[in-house]
Structures are given as structure tokens and as C-alpha cells.
Amino acid sequence: LAGLSRSVGLSIHTQLKAMTYAALADLQDRAGDLQTSLHHLQILDKTARALASARADLEPVLRERRRRVVALLDDPRCTSCASVLGRAQRLELGADYGKVPSVEKVLKALAGVPRSDFAEMIRQGNGTFNSIPELAVERMAQVIQDLRDEMARMTEKVQSIADSFPLPDYTRPVSEALVKAEDRSQPYLREVERFEHYRWIAGTVLCSIVLLILACNVTGMALGAYGLSKREDPSDYECRGEAGAKFLLIGVGLAFLFSWLLILLVFATFLVGGNIQTLVCRNWVNQEIYKFIDTPGNLPPSMNLTRQLNLRRDSNLSATYRECKSGAGLWEVLQLDRSYNLDEHLKTPKYTADFQKRLGDFTAHLGDVRLLRSEGRQDLETFARSGVDEVDYRRFQEEMKNPVVQTSLPGLARSLEGLQKMQRNGTVAGRLAAEAQALWQMQNSTVQSQEALVAKLGESIQFLSRLAPHLQERVKRTLATTASVEAQLPVQAQQIFRQEIGCFTRKELRYFAQYLNWVGQTLREDVASCQPLATALDNGRVILCDRIADPWNAFWFSLGCCTFFLIPNIIFAVRLTKHFRPIRNRLM
């Protein structure tokens, strides 16, 4: 949204700049034609008048000069002058610019033109067109802010899905059942702690009895063996042997006294621990216990876990455990889509309708560019009607083909100078030199200036004759192109604006649809994962089997092994007693 307005303005500018710049360039060319044509027309009128005036001034002077030269060359004293006499007789004016068409009518039609400043007008039109991106930013500022507010409301709508999400309806019974079970177990936990204290006392006493029996046997055997090794000393032998025999008999007495208690205890602990290991733990590990729970009739109706866990009717605890173990969410496990249509709540139009409507209803006039004002249009129309193209410029070109003077004054002057060298008569020679000098002076002072005016006139005639055949067509085309561009700019700018807004809308809707799809996928797969349920069941198995049942079974197995060896211990102790007592005691 931050770059939408400038992007729209740049797109309009980029797509319309070729047409607009071409129209401005064409308008600039016509303005140049008008200025240049007016300049050349003024030169044409001024130069033609000057040439006509100069011709009128030159004509009597040239006529008098021809008369004098002809008279001189016709003088009999002039030697070899007949060859130049014909050229002198043809000494007369050539081009007559008084006969060319007048452009005064055209200049009167163009009087006061141009009334408008075309350069400023083109600069303003170009500046207005180039400011379209900034104009788009300015005119779209409010709608951009409205769209930001609309996006914030759309975000709130999406976040409000959590309030209507039905997951607590399914997890609440389980949570309540767990809380209730925890509350009910609290009184028993104190009893468990008390019985745990008794268990440690009983275990310690039983182990102490076994250790006492073992200590008596070991002490008796040690003393008896020591007494046997001291047979050489009868007094020491009898004392040690008697003590060893008494310790063995004490061990036998203790074994007889407590063996029945140990046997009952081993049987009781074996009965509990063995059944738990066989019936519960082993089936829990291979998940047969879940199948047992799922089988109808194996548990009372009050312990129907499928109903208490709010599972779907076609599901069971085994399948639920496997799905949760694999990381499935409660949405998939409980199949909440049957009771809560998440796709309906995540439909894109539900959230983007106002966004689309606001963009669809927004309009901005960004192509109102004035390329040619009415004064400039009138100047071009006046230029086209002025008659510039109706002037017969061929008459000027034909007249320009004629020299200012029919006979070349420099050539005639050089001929007179050549004749002057051939004369024997000094007077004739002097007159020839004077006439040649006069011709050179006329050429340099008058004819050359007129020839310069003719060259200047030729430049104007060349430009105007080249422009005239295409003037009407070019002016009409420029006026039509300018009017067409001025008319098309707002329309095409609006079309491009609608296209850019539509493209932006479609792109944003795709983004939002992807976002809503991500929301749906997250709610279905990632939110409220039931993997902790499977973990809790596994932790329960670890606590019951690994932390309670296995130590329990290890305890009765160890105690059972000790109890089993008490019988051989009694027989062995009685037999040893006979060997450890002195012979006199055994004979009594």
C-alpha cells in the first residue's frame, strides 16, 4: 500500500509518455515553423522592396554609363574597340523584383501573431504531464489511509476466529476430568507418602534380617574354621568351635523364624508385580492395552474413555494414540470440520469485500493535461489561413535566376582595361581607364550589395517554398493530434489507473488467500497438537512400568533368591555345627 499511488502514477506516465511527448514535439515544430516563417516573410518583403528600390536607383546610372561607354567604343580613334561594343550595348538591368508577388497580405494576416508564448505553454504541458506520479500520491493519500484502516479491521476479523474456535468445547471435558482426577488423588497421595515410610521400614527390617542371618553364618563358619585350625590347643579349639556352632544355630533359628514371613512377602509382591508386568506393561508397550480398552464390554460404561475424551464415534483410542504420536492436531484427530466449517469462516470474500469495494469505487483524474491553449490554437489556425502556402515562390526563384545586370560589369571593366593598353591615343586610353574604373566602382558599391540581398532572399524563398506545400497538412495534423491527445489522456489514464488498481487488487487478494490458507493449515495441523497426550500416556507407562513395576519386581526377585537359599543354608549350617563342636559335646 505504501508504494501503490506512486506505482500507479509511474505506470500512467510510462505508458502515455510516448504519445504525449510526440504531440508536444509536433506542437513545438509547428510553433517553430510559425516563428521562422514569420521571420522569413518579413525578410522576403523587406528584401524585395529593397531590391526594387535599388533597381530603380541603378537604372538611370547604368543607362548613362552605357551611353558613355558605347560612345567611347564607337569613337574612330579607339583601336580594336568594335569587339567590345556589342557587350557594352547590352549593358542593362536584369532581374526586376517589382514584378514578384507581394507578401504584404500574408503579413497583415499574421499581424500580432504569435499572441501566445508557445515555449512557456509547452513547458507547462510537459511539467503537468511529468507531475502525474506526484499528483497520484497526493490524490490517493486518503484512500491509501482508508485501505490501511480496512486492512487493520481485516486483521481483527481473522484474529477473532480464535474466539469462535470450538476446540475448548472438546478439550474442556478432558481438562475437567484430569483436574477432577488430580483433586481426588490428593487425599490418597498423603496416604501413599505414609505407606511409603512404612515400606522403607519393612524393607529395611527384612533386609536387616537377611543380613543378620548371613552375618551369623559367616561368623559361625569363620570361628568354626579357626577352631579347627587350632586343634593342638584343646582349650582354644573348644572355645572357638563352640562359638562358631552357636552362631550357626542362631542363623538357623532366625531362618526358621522368618522364612515363612519372607515366603509370604515374596509371594505377595510377585503376585502384584508379575501381573502388572505381564498384563499391563507388556501390553502397554505393544499397544495391546489400547485395543483392550477400545473393545466394548471390557470396561464399565462409566469408564468409556472414547466418550470422556470426546472422540468421534468412528474413532478409538488406538487410532487416536497413533495419530497423536505422529504429531497430528486435535482438529484432525477429533475431526472438528464435521461440527465447525473452518473453510466457511476463512472464505476470502468475507474479509476482502470492503477492501475490494473501496478500491473499485475509487476514481482519480490524473490525465487532465492542457497541451495547447485557445490562443495558441488560434495562432496556428491563423498561420494556416494566412496564405503563406498560396504565394507563388516560383516567380521569385525564376526572377532570382536573372542577374542584377545582364552584362557582367567586372568582365566589361577588364575588357576596357585591356583595350586601354592597346590604344595609341592617350586621350582615348585615359577615357577607357576612367570608364573601367567607374564600372568597378558600380560593381563594388551597388551591384554586390544587391547580389547579397538576392542571396538573403534566396534563403527565405528556399525555406518558404519547402514549407508551403505541407503547411496546411502539418498544421491540421498538429491541431488534430493535440486535440486527440488532450481528449485521450484522461480516458487512457483512467483505463491504466483501473488496470493497475485491478492488478494490485488481484495480487493482494492472492496474498490474503495464501494467508488465510496458512491460517487454516496452522489451525488444523499446528495449533492444539495432541502429541502431548501421547507423550503423557508414554510418560505414564514409564512411571508405572519403568519406575515402579521394574524396581518392585527387582525387589521381590532379589528377596525371593535370598529366601530360596535359606533352606540349603539351614541344612548346611546344621551339618557344620556337628563338625565345629568339640567331641565331648557331640558324645553327650
JSON list of N, CA and C in Angstrom, two decimals, residues 44-96:
[
{"chain": "A", "resi": 44, "resn": "LEU", "atom": "N", "xyz": [11.58, 38.50, -46.62]},
{"chain": "A", "resi": 44, "resn": "LEU", "atom": "CA", "xyz": [11.19, 38.47, -48.04]},
{"chain": "A", "resi": 44, "resn": "LEU", "atom": "C", "xyz": [10.59, 39.80, -48.46]},
{"chain": "A", "resi": 45, "resn": "ASP", "atom": "N", "xyz": [9.67, 40.33, -47.67]},
{"chain": "A", "resi": 45, "resn": "ASP", "atom": "CA", "xyz": [9.02, 41.59, -48.02]},
{"chain": "A", "resi": 45, "resn": "ASP", "atom": "C", "xyz": [10.02, 42.73, -48.01]},
{"chain": "A", "resi": 46, "resn": "LYS", "atom": "N", "xyz": [10.85, 42.79, -46.97]},
{"chain": "A", "resi": 46, "resn": "LYS", "atom": "CA", "xyz": [11.82, 43.86, -46.85]},
{"chain": "A", "resi": 46, "resn": "LYS", "atom": "C", "xyz": [12.87, 43.80, -47.96]},
{"chain": "A", "resi": 47, "resn": "THR", "atom": "N", "xyz": [13.34, 42.58, -48.25]},
{"chain": "A", "resi": 47, "resn": "THR", "atom": "CA", "xyz": [14.39, 42.42, -49.26]},
{"chain": "A", "resi": 47, "resn": "THR", "atom": "C", "xyz": [13.86, 42.72, -50.65]},
{"chain": "A", "resi": 48, "resn": "ALA", "atom": "N", "xyz": [12.64, 42.26, -50.95]},
{"chain": "A", "resi": 48, "resn": "ALA", "atom": "CA", "xyz": [12.05, 42.54, -52.27]},
{"chain": "A", "resi": 48, "resn": "ALA", "atom": "C", "xyz": [11.87, 44.04, -52.47]},
{"chain": "A", "resi": 49, "resn": "ARG", "atom": "N", "xyz": [11.39, 44.73, -51.43]},
{"chain": "A", "resi": 49, "resn": "ARG", "atom": "CA", "xyz": [11.25, 46.18, -51.54]},
{"chain": "A", "resi": 49, "resn": "ARG", "atom": "C", "xyz": [12.61, 46.84, -51.74]},
{"chain": "A", "resi": 50, "resn": "ALA", "atom": "N", "xyz": [13.61, 46.37, -50.98]},
{"chain": "A", "resi": 50, "resn": "ALA", "atom": "CA", "xyz": [14.95, 46.97, -51.12]},
{"chain": "A", "resi": 50, "resn": "ALA", "atom": "C", "xyz": [15.52, 46.74, -52.50]},
{"chain": "A", "resi": 51, "resn": "LEU", "atom": "N", "xyz": [15.34, 45.55, -53.04]},
{"chain": "A", "resi": 51, "resn": "LEU", "atom": "CA", "xyz": [15.84, 45.25, -54.39]},
{"chain": "A", "resi": 51, "resn": "LEU", "atom": "C", "xyz": [15.13, 46.08, -55.45]},
{"chain": "A", "resi": 52, "resn": "ALA", "atom": "N", "xyz": [13.82, 46.24, -55.30]},
{"chain": "A", "resi": 52, "resn": "ALA", "atom": "CA", "xyz": [13.07, 47.06, -56.26]},
{"chain": "A", "resi": 52, "resn": "ALA", "atom": "C", "xyz": [13.53, 48.51, -56.21]},
{"chain": "A", "resi": 53, "resn": "SER", "atom": "N", "xyz": [13.75, 49.03, -54.99]},
{"chain": "A", "resi": 53, "resn": "SER", "atom": "CA", "xyz": [14.21, 50.42, -54.84]},
{"chain": "A", "resi": 53, "resn": "SER", "atom": "C", "xyz": [15.62, 50.58, -55.40]},
{"chain": "A", "resi": 54, "resn": "ALA", "atom": "N", "xyz": [16.50, 49.59, -55.09]},
{"chain": "A", "resi": 54, "resn": "ALA", "atom": "CA", "xyz": [17.87, 49.68, -55.61]},
{"chain": "A", "resi": 54, "resn": "ALA", "atom": "C", "xyz": [17.89, 49.60, -57.13]},
{"chain": "A", "resi": 55, "resn": "ARG", "atom": "N", "xyz": [17.00, 48.83, -57.72]},
{"chain": "A", "resi": 55, "resn": "ARG", "atom": "CA", "xyz": [16.93, 48.73, -59.19]},
{"chain": "A", "resi": 55, "resn": "ARG", "atom": "C", "xyz": [16.51, 50.07, -59.79]},
{"chain": "A", "resi": 56, "resn": "ALA", "atom": "N", "xyz": [15.55, 50.66, -59.11]},
{"chain": "A", "resi": 56, "resn": "ALA", "atom": "CA", "xyz": [15.11, 51.97, -59.63]},
{"chain": "A", "resi": 56, "resn": "ALA", "atom": "C", "xyz": [16.23, 53.01, -59.55]},
{"chain": "A", "resi": 57, "resn": "ASP", "atom": "N", "xyz": [17.02, 52.95, -58.50]},
{"chain": "A", "resi": 57, "resn": "ASP", "atom": "CA", "xyz": [18.14, 53.88, -58.36]},
{"chain": "A", "resi": 57, "resn": "ASP", "atom": "C", "xyz": [19.26, 53.57, -59.35]},
{"chain": "A", "resi": 58, "resn": "LEU", "atom": "N", "xyz": [19.45, 52.28, -59.63]},
{"chain": "A", "resi": 58, "resn": "LEU", "atom": "CA", "xyz": [20.57, 51.87, -60.50]},
{"chain": "A", "resi": 58, "resn": "LEU", "atom": "C", "xyz": [20.25, 52.09, -61.97]},
{"chain": "A", "resi": 59, "resn": "GLU", "atom": "N", "xyz": [19.01, 52.08, -62.33]},
{"chain": "A", "resi": 59, "resn": "GLU", "atom": "CA", "xyz": [18.64, 52.11, -63.76]},
{"chain": "A", "resi": 59, "resn": "GLU", "atom": "C", "xyz": [19.15, 53.38, -64.46]},
{"chain": "A", "resi": 60, "resn": "PRO", "atom": "N", "xyz": [18.93, 54.63, -64.01]},
{"chain": "A", "resi": 60, "resn": "PRO", "atom": "CA", "xyz": [19.46, 55.80, -64.73]},
{"chain": "A", "resi": 60, "resn": "PRO", "atom": "C", "xyz": [20.99, 55.85, -64.73]},
{"chain": "A", "resi": 61, "resn": "VAL", "atom": "N", "xyz": [21.56, 55.45, -63.63]},
{"chain": "A", "resi": 61, "resn": "VAL", "atom": "CA", "xyz": [23.03, 55.46, -63.57]},
{"chain": "A", "resi": 61, "resn": "VAL", "atom": "C", "xyz": [23.60, 54.49, -64.59]},
{"chain": "A", "resi": 62, "resn": "LEU", "atom": "N", "xyz": [23.01, 53.31, -64.68]},
{"chain": "A", "resi": 62, "resn": "LEU", "atom": "CA", "xyz": [23.50, 52.30, -65.63]},
{"chain": "A", "resi": 62, "resn": "LEU", "atom": "C", "xyz": [23.24, 52.73, -67.05]},
{"chain": "A", "resi": 63, "resn": "ARG", "atom": "N", "xyz": [22.10, 53.38, -67.29]},
{"chain": "A", "resi": 63, "resn": "ARG", "atom": "CA", "xyz": [21.79, 53.84, -68.65]},
{"chain": "A", "resi": 63, "resn": "ARG", "atom": "C", "xyz": [22.81, 54.88, -69.08]},
{"chain": "A", "resi": 64, "resn": "GLU", "atom": "N", "xyz": [23.11, 55.84, -68.21]},
{"chain": "A", "resi": 64, "resn": "GLU", "atom": "CA", "xyz": [24.11, 56.88, -68.53]},
{"chain": "A", "resi": 64, "resn": "GLU", "atom": "C", "xyz": [25.48, 56.27, -68.74]},
{"chain": "A", "resi": 65, "resn": "ARG", "atom": "N", "xyz": [25.84, 55.26, -67.90]},
{"chain": "A", "resi": 65, "resn": "ARG", "atom": "CA", "xyz": [27.14, 54.63, -68.05]},
{"chain": "A", "resi": 65, "resn": "ARG", "atom": "C", "xyz": [27.21, 53.87, -69.37]},
{"chain": "A", "resi": 66, "resn": "ARG", "atom": "N", "xyz": [26.13, 53.24, -69.78]},
{"chain": "A", "resi": 66, "resn": "ARG", "atom": "CA", "xyz": [26.11, 52.52, -71.07]},
{"chain": "A", "resi": 66, "resn": "ARG", "atom": "C", "xyz": [26.29, 53.48, -72.22]},
{"chain": "A", "resi": 67, "resn": "ARG", "atom": "N", "xyz": [25.60, 54.61, -72.14]},
{"chain": "A", "resi": 67, "resn": "ARG", "atom": "CA", "xyz": [25.71, 55.60, -73.24]},
{"chain": "A", "resi": 67, "resn": "ARG", "atom": "C", "xyz": [27.14, 56.07, -73.39]},
{"chain": "A", "resi": 68, "resn": "ARG", "atom": "N", "xyz": [27.80, 56.37, -72.31]},
{"chain": "A", "resi": 68, "resn": "ARG", "atom": "CA", "xyz": [29.15, 56.90, -72.38]},
{"chain": "A", "resi": 68, "resn": "ARG", "atom": "C", "xyz": [30.12, 55.83, -72.87]},
{"chain": "A", "resi": 69, "resn": "VAL", "atom": "N", "xyz": [29.97, 54.60, -72.41]},
{"chain": "A", "resi": 69, "resn": "VAL", "atom": "CA", "xyz": [30.87, 53.54, -72.85]},
{"chain": "A", "resi": 69, "resn": "VAL", "atom": "C", "xyz": [30.67, 53.24, -74.33]},
{"chain": "A", "resi": 70, "resn": "VAL", "atom": "N", "xyz": [29.40, 53.20, -74.76]},
{"chain": "A", "resi": 70, "resn": "VAL", "atom": "CA", "xyz": [29.12, 52.93, -76.18]},
{"chain": "A", "resi": 70, "resn": "VAL", "atom": "C", "xyz": [29.70, 54.05, -77.04]},
{"chain": "A", "resi": 71, "resn": "ALA", "atom": "N", "xyz": [29.51, 55.30, -76.58]},
{"chain": "A", "resi": 71, "resn": "ALA", "atom": "CA", "xyz": [30.05, 56.43, -77.36]},
{"chain": "A", "resi": 71, "resn": "ALA", "atom": "C", "xyz": [31.56, 56.36, -77.45]},
{"chain": "A", "resi": 72, "resn": "LEU", "atom": "N", "xyz": [32.22, 55.97, -76.36]},
{"chain": "A", "resi": 72, "resn": "LEU", "atom": "CA", "xyz": [33.68, 55.86, -76.35]},
{"chain": "A", "resi": 72, "resn": "LEU", "atom": "C", "xyz": [34.14, 54.75, -77.28]},
{"chain": "A", "resi": 73, "resn": "LEU", "atom": "N", "xyz": [33.48, 53.61, -77.19]},
{"chain": "A", "resi": 73, "resn": "LEU", "atom": "CA", "xyz": [33.90, 52.49, -78.03]},
{"chain": "A", "resi": 73, "resn": "LEU", "atom": "C", "xyz": [33.59, 52.74, -79.50]},
{"chain": "A", "resi": 74, "resn": "ASP", "atom": "N", "xyz": [32.63, 53.61, -79.80]},
{"chain": "A", "resi": 74, "resn": "ASP", "atom": "CA", "xyz": [32.26, 53.90, -81.19]},
{"chain": "A", "resi": 74, "resn": "ASP", "atom": "C", "xyz": [33.14, 55.01, -81.78]},
{"chain": "A", "resi": 75, "resn": "ASP", "atom": "N", "xyz": [34.03, 55.59, -80.98]},
{"chain": "A", "resi": 75, "resn": "ASP", "atom": "CA", "xyz": [34.92, 56.65, -81.44]},
{"chain": "A", "resi": 75, "resn": "ASP", "atom": "C", "xyz": [35.92, 56.04, -82.41]},
{"chain": "A", "resi": 76, "resn": "PRO", "atom": "N", "xyz": [36.12, 56.64, -83.57]},
{"chain": "A", "resi": 76, "resn": "PRO", "atom": "CA", "xyz": [37.07, 56.09, -84.55]},
{"chain": "A", "resi": 76, "resn": "PRO", "atom": "C", "xyz": [38.51, 56.03, -84.03]},
{"chain": "A", "resi": 77, "resn": "ARG", "atom": "N", "xyz": [38.81, 56.86, -83.06]},
{"chain": "A", "resi": 77, "resn": "ARG", "atom": "CA", "xyz": [40.17, 56.84, -82.56]},
{"chain": "A", "resi": 77, "resn": "ARG", "atom": "C", "xyz": [40.44, 55.63, -81.67]},
{"chain": "A", "resi": 78, "resn": "CYS", "atom": "N", "xyz": [39.36, 54.95, -81.28]},
{"chain": "A", "resi": 78, "resn": "CYS", "atom": "CA", "xyz": [39.51, 53.80, -80.37]},
{"chain": "A", "resi": 78, "resn": "CYS", "atom": "C", "xyz": [39.90, 52.58, -81.19]},
{"chain": "A", "resi": 79, "resn": "THR", "atom": "N", "xyz": [41.08, 52.08, -80.93]},
{"chain": "A", "resi": 79, "resn": "THR", "atom": "CA", "xyz": [41.62, 50.98, -81.70]},
{"chain": "A", "resi": 79, "resn": "THR", "atom": "C", "xyz": [41.08, 49.65, -81.15]},
{"chain": "A", "resi": 80, "resn": "SER", "atom": "N", "xyz": [40.59, 48.79, -82.11]},
{"chain": "A", "resi": 80, "resn": "SER", "atom": "CA", "xyz": [40.09, 47.44, -81.77]},
{"chain": "A", "resi": 80, "resn": "SER", "atom": "C", "xyz": [38.95, 47.47, -80.76]},
{"chain": "A", "resi": 81, "resn": "CYS", "atom": "N", "xyz": [38.14, 48.51, -80.76]},
{"chain": "A", "resi": 81, "resn": "CYS", "atom": "CA", "xyz": [37.05, 48.62, -79.77]},
{"chain": "A", "resi": 81, "resn": "CYS", "atom": "C", "xyz": [35.75, 48.00, -80.27]},
{"chain": "A", "resi": 82, "resn": "ALA", "atom": "N", "xyz": [35.70, 47.62, -81.50]},
{"chain": "A", "resi": 82, "resn": "ALA", "atom": "CA", "xyz": [34.44, 47.08, -82.06]},
{"chain": "A", "resi": 82, "resn": "ALA", "atom": "C", "xyz": [34.08, 45.74, -81.41]},
{"chain": "A", "resi": 83, "resn": "SER", "atom": "N", "xyz": [35.09, 44.97, -80.98]},
{"chain": "A", "resi": 83, "resn": "SER", "atom": "CA", "xyz": [34.80, 43.67, -80.38]},
{"chain": "A", "resi": 83, "resn": "SER", "atom": "C", "xyz": [34.09, 43.77, -79.04]},
{"chain": "A", "resi": 84, "resn": "VAL", "atom": "N", "xyz": [34.23, 44.87, -78.39]},
{"chain": "A", "resi": 84, "resn": "VAL", "atom": "CA", "xyz": [33.62, 45.05, -77.06]},
{"chain": "A", "resi": 84, "resn": "VAL", "atom": "C", "xyz": [32.35, 45.87, -77.16]},
{"chain": "A", "resi": 85, "resn": "LEU", "atom": "N", "xyz": [32.11, 46.50, -78.31]},
{"chain": "A", "resi": 85, "resn": "LEU", "atom": "CA", "xyz": [30.97, 47.39, -78.46]},
{"chain": "A", "resi": 85, "resn": "LEU", "atom": "C", "xyz": [29.65, 46.66, -78.26]},
{"chain": "A", "resi": 86, "resn": "GLY", "atom": "N", "xyz": [29.54, 45.44, -78.75]},
{"chain": "A", "resi": 86, "resn": "GLY", "atom": "CA", "xyz": [28.26, 44.69, -78.60]},
{"chain": "A", "resi": 86, "resn": "GLY", "atom": "C", "xyz": [27.94, 44.43, -77.13]},
{"chain": "A", "resi": 87, "resn": "ARG", "atom": "N", "xyz": [28.91, 44.11, -76.36]},
{"chain": "A", "resi": 87, "resn": "ARG", "atom": "CA", "xyz": [28.69, 43.84, -74.94]},
{"chain": "A", "resi": 87, "resn": "ARG", "atom": "C", "xyz": [28.30, 45.11, -74.21]},
{"chain": "A", "resi": 88, "resn": "ALA", "atom": "N", "xyz": [28.90, 46.22, -74.61]},
{"chain": "A", "resi": 88, "resn": "ALA", "atom": "CA", "xyz": [28.55, 47.49, -73.96]},
{"chain": "A", "resi": 88, "resn": "ALA", "atom": "C", "xyz": [27.14, 47.91, -74.30]},
{"chain": "A", "resi": 89, "resn": "GLN", "atom": "N", "xyz": [26.71, 47.61, -75.52]},
{"chain": "A", "resi": 89, "resn": "GLN", "atom": "CA", "xyz": [25.34, 47.97, -75.90]},
{"chain": "A", "resi": 89, "resn": "GLN", "atom": "C", "xyz": [24.31, 47.15, -75.13]},
{"chain": "A", "resi": 90, "resn": "ARG", "atom": "N", "xyz": [24.69, 45.94, -74.65]},
{"chain": "A", "resi": 90, "resn": "ARG", "atom": "CA", "xyz": [23.77, 45.10, -73.87]},
{"chain": "A", "resi": 90, "resn": "ARG", "atom": "C", "xyz": [23.85, 45.37, -72.37]},
{"chain": "A", "resi": 91, "resn": "LEU", "atom": "N", "xyz": [24.51, 46.43, -72.01]},
{"chain": "A", "resi": 91, "resn": "LEU", "atom": "CA", "xyz": [24.64, 46.79, -70.60]},
{"chain": "A", "resi": 91, "resn": "LEU", "atom": "C", "xyz": [23.32, 47.37, -70.10]},
{"chain": "A", "resi": 92, "resn": "GLU", "atom": "N", "xyz": [22.49, 46.50, -69.51]},
{"chain": "A", "resi": 92, "resn": "GLU", "atom": "CA", "xyz": [21.18, 46.92, -69.00]},
{"chain": "A", "resi": 92, "resn": "GLU", "atom": "C", "xyz": [20.82, 46.05, -67.78]},
{"chain": "A", "resi": 93, "resn": "LEU", "atom": "N", "xyz": [19.81, 46.47, -67.04]},
{"chain": "A", "resi": 93, "resn": "LEU", "atom": "CA", "xyz": [19.40, 45.76, -65.81]},
{"chain": "A", "resi": 93, "resn": "LEU", "atom": "C", "xyz": [18.81, 44.40, -66.13]},
{"chain": "A", "resi": 94, "resn": "GLY", "atom": "N", "xyz": [18.95, 43.49, -65.17]},
{"chain": "A", "resi": 94, "resn": "GLY", "atom": "CA", "xyz": [18.42, 42.14, -65.34]},
{"chain": "A", "resi": 94, "resn": "GLY", "atom": "C", "xyz": [17.14, 41.91, -64.55]},
{"chain": "A", "resi": 95, "resn": "ALA", "atom": "N", "xyz": [17.26, 41.30, -63.35]},
{"chain": "A", "resi": 95, "resn": "ALA", "atom": "CA", "xyz": [16.08, 40.92, -62.54]},
{"chain": "A", "resi": 95, "resn": "ALA", "atom": "C", "xyz": [15.30, 42.15, -62.11]},
{"chain": "A", "resi": 96, "resn": "ASP", "atom": "N", "xyz": [13.96, 41.99, -62.19]},
{"chain": "A", "resi": 96, "resn": "ASP", "atom": "CA", "xyz": [13.06, 43.07, -61.78]},
{"chain": "A", "resi": 96, "resn": "ASP", "atom": "C", "xyz": [12.17, 42.53, -60.65]}
]
